[in-house]
PDB file of C-alpha atoms and ligand atoms in Angstrom:
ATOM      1  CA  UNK A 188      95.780 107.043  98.412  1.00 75.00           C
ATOM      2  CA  UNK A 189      95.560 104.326 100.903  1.00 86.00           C
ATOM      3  CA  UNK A 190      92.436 103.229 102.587  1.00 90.00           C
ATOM      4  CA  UNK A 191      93.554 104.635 106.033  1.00 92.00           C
ATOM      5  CA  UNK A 192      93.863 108.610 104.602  1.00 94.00           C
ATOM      6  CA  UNK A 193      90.338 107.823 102.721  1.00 95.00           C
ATOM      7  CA  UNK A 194      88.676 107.213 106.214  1.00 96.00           C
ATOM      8  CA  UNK A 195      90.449 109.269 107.963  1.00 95.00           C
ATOM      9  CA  UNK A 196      89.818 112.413 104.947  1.00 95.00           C
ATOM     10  CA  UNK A 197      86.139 111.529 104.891  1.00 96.00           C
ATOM     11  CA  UNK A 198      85.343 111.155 108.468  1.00 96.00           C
ATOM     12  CA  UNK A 199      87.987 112.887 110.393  1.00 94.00           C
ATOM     13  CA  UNK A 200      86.422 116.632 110.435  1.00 95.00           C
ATOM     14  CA  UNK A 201      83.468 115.177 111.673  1.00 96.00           C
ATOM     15  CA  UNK A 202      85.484 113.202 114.740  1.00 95.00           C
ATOM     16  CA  UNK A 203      86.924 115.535 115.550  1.00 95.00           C
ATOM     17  CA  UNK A 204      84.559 118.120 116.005  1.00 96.00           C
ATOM     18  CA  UNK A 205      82.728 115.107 118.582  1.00 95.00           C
ATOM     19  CA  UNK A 206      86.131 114.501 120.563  1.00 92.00           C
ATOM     20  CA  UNK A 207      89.081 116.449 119.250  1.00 93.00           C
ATOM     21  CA  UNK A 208      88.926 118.236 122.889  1.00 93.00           C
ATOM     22  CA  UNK A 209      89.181 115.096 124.588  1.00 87.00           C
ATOM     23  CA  UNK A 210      91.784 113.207 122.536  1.00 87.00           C
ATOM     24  CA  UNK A 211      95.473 113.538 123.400  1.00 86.00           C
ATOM     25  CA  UNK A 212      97.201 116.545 121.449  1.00 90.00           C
ATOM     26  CA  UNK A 213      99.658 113.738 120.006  1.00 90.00           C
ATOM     27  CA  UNK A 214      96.577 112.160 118.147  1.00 92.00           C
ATOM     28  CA  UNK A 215      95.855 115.559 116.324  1.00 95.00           C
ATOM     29  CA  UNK A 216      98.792 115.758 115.050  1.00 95.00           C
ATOM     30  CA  UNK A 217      98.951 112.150 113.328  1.00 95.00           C
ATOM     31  CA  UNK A 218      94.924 112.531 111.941  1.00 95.00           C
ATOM     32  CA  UNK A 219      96.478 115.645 110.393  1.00 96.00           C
ATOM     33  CA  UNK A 220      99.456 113.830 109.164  1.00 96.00           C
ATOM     34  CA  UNK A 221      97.918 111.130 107.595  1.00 96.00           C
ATOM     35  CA  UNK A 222      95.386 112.981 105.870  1.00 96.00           C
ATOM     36  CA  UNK A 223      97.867 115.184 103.962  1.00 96.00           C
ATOM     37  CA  UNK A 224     100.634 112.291 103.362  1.00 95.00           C
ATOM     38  CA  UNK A 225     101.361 112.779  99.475  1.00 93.00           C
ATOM     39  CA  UNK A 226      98.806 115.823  98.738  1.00 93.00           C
ATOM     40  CA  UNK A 227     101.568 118.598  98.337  1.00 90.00           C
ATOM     41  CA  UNK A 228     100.970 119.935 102.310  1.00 93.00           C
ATOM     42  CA  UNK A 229     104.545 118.732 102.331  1.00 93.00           C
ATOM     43  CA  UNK A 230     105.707 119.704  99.573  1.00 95.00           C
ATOM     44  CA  UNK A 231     106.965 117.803  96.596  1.00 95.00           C
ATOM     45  CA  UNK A 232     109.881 115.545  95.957  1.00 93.00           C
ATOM     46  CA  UNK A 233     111.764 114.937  92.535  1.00 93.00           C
ATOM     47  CA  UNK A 234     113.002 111.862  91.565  1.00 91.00           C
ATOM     48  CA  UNK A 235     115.171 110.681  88.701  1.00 92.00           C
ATOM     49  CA  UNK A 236     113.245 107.652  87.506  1.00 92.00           C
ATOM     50  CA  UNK A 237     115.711 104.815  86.912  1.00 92.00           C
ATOM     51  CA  UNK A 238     112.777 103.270  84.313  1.00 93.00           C
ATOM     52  CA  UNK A 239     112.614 105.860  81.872  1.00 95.00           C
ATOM     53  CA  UNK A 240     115.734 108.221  83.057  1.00 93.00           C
ATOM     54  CA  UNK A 241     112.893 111.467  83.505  1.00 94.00           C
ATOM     55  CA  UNK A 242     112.677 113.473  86.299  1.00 94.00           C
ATOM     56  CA  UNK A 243     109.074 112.822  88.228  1.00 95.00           C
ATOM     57  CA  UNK A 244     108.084 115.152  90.764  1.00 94.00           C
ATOM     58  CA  UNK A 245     105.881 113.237  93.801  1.00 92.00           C
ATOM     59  CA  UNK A 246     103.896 115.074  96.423  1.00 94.00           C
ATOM     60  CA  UNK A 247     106.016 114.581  99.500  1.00 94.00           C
ATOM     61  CA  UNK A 248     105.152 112.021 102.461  1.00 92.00           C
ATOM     62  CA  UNK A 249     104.531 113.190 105.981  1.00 94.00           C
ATOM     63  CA  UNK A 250     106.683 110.445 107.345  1.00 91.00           C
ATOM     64  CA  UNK A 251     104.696 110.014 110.471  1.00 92.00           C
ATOM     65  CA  UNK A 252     105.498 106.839 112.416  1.00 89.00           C
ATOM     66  CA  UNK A 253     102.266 106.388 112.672  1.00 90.00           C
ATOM     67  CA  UNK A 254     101.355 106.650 109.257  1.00 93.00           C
ATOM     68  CA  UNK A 255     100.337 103.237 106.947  1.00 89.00           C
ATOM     69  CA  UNK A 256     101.280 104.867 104.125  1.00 90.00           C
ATOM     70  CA  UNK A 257     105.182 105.806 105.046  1.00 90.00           C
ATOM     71  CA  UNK A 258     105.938 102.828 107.784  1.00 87.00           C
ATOM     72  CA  UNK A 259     104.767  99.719 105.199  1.00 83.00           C
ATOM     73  CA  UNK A 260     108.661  99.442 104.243  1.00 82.00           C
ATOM     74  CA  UNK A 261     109.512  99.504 107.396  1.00 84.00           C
ATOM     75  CA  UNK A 262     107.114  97.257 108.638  1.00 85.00           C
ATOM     76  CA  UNK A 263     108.061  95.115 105.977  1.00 88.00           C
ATOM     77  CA  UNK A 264     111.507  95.292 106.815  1.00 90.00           C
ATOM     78  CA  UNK A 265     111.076  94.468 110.663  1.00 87.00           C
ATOM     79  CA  UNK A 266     108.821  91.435 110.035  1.00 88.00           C
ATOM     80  CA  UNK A 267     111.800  90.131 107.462  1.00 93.00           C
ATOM     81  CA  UNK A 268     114.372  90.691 110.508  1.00 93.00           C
ATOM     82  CA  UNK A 269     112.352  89.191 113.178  1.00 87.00           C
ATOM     83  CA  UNK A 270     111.448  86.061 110.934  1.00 88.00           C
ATOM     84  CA  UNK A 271     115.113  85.452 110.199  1.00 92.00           C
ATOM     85  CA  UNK A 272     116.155  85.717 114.382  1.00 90.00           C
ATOM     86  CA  UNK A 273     112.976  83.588 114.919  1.00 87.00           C
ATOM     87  CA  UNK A 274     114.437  80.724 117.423  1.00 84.00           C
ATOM     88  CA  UNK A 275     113.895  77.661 116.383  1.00 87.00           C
ATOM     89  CA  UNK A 276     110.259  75.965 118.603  1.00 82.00           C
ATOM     90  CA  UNK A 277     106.463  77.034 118.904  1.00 82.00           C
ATOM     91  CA  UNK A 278     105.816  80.280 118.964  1.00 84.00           C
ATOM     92  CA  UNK A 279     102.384  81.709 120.142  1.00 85.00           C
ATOM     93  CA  UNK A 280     100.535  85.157 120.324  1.00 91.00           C
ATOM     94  CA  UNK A 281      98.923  86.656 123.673  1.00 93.00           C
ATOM     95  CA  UNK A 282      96.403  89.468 123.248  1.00 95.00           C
ATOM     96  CA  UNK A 283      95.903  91.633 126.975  1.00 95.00           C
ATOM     97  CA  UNK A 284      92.958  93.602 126.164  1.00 93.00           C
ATOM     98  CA  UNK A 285      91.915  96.383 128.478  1.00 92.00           C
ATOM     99  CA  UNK A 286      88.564  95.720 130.635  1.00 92.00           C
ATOM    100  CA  UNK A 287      86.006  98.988 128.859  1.00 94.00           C
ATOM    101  CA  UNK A 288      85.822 100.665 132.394  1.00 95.00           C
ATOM    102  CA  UNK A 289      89.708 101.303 132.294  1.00 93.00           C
ATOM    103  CA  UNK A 290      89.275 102.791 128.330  1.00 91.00           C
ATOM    104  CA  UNK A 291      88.946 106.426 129.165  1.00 88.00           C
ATOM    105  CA  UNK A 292      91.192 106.615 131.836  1.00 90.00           C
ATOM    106  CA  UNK A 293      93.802 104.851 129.341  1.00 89.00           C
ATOM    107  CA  UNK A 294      93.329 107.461 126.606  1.00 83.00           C
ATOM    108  CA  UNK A 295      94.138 109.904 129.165  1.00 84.00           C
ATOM    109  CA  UNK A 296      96.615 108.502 131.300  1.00 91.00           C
ATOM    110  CA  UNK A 297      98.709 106.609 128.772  1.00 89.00           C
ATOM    111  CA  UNK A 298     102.318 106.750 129.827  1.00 91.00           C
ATOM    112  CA  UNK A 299     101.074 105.447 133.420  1.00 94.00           C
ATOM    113  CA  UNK A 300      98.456 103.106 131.856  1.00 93.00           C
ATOM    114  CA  UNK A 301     100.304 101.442 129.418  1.00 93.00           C
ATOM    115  CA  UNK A 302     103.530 100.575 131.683  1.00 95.00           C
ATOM    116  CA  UNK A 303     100.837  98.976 134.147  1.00 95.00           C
ATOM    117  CA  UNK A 304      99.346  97.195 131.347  1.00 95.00           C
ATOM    118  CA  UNK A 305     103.126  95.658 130.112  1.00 96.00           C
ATOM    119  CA  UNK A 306     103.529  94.905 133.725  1.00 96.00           C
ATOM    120  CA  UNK A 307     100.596  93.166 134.704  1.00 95.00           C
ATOM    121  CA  UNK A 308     100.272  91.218 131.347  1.00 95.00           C
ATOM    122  CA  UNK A 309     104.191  90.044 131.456  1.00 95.00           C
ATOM    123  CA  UNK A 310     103.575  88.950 135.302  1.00 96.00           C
ATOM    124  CA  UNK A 311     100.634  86.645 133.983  1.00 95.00           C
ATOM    125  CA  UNK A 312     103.231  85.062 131.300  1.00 94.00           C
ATOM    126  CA  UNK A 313     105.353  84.501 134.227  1.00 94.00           C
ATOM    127  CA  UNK A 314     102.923  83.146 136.588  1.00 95.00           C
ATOM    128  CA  UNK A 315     101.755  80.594 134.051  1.00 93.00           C
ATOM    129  CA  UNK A 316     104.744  79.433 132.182  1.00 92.00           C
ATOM    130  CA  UNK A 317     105.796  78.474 136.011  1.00 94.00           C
ATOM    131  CA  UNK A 318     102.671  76.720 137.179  1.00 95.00           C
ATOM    132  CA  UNK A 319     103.038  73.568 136.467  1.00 95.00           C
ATOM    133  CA  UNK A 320      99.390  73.027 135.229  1.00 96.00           C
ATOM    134  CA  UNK A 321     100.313  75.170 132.247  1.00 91.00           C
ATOM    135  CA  UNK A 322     103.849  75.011 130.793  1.00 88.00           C
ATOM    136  CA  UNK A 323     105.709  74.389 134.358  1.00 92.00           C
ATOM    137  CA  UNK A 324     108.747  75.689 132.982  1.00 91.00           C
ATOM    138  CA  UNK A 325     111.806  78.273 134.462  1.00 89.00           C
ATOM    139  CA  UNK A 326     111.272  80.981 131.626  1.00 83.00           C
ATOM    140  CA  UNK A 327     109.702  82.380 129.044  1.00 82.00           C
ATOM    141  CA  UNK A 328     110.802  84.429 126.021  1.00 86.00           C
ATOM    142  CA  UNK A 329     108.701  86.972 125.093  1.00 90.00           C
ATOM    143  CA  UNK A 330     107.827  90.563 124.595  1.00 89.00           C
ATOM    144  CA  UNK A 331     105.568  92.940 123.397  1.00 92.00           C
ATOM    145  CA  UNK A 332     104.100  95.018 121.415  1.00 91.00           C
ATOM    146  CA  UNK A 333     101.370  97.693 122.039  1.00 90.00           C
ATOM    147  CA  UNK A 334      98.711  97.736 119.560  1.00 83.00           C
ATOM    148  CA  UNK A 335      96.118 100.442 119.630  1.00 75.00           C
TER     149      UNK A 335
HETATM  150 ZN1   ZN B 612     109.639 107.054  84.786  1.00 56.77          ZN
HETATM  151 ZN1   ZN B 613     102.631 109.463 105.583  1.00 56.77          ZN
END
């Protein structure tokens, strides 16, 4: 069981009986998802062990995109492929963090929220790799990534 479930298992009733009317309906579903990844709420999958040659029957995964527990591969998998198209120069990371005023209307308005957030934050890049006090330069590559 990964850390994430445990957290979510122990204090997820409790969170959501504070805010589960006020969160978005798509958040439901992934608490839910991660807490029953691998405890038989989706079934159970058999695999032919190529170790010993048995049979072993594992509680099925939610497969949530979302979810620690079924995207590590992935997440693996896309860090490998980025590092290996990495062009060759310094690289740096931005963070845009939203001012707390703008938080709640974010959780509710996200679709509008988060394209004015991309927008604004890839504007800045702009603006500064121009100026000439910063980089002073005719482009930038970049792009981004929402974290929440
Ligand atoms: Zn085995
Ligand atoms: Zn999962």
């Amino acid at each position: 069981m990964g850390a994430i479930q445990q957290i979510f298992q122990r204090f997820g009733p409790e969170y959501l009986a504070r805010f589960g009317e006020q969160i978005p309906a798509q958040h439901h579903k992934v608490i839910e998802a991660i807490c029953q990844c691998r405890t038989e709420a989706y079934g159970s999958v058999c695999y032919q062990c190529e170790d010993c040659g048995h049979p072993h029957i594992l509680p099925a995964a939610c497969g949530n995109r979302h979810c620690p527990q079924c995207q590590h591969r992935k997440t693996q998998q896309w860090l490998e492929r980025g590092l290996q198209r990495q062009l060759p120069g310094h690289h740096f990371m931005l963070t845009f963090t939203v001012p707390e005023p703008l938080r709640a209307f974010l959780r509710s308005h996200q679709e509008l929220g988060y394209d004015a957030l991309f927008a604004a934050s890839s504007q800045a890049i702009k603006a500064l790799v121009h100026d000439p006090r910063f980089l002073g330069a005719d482009r930038a590559g970049f792009f981004g990534v929402l974290h929440t």
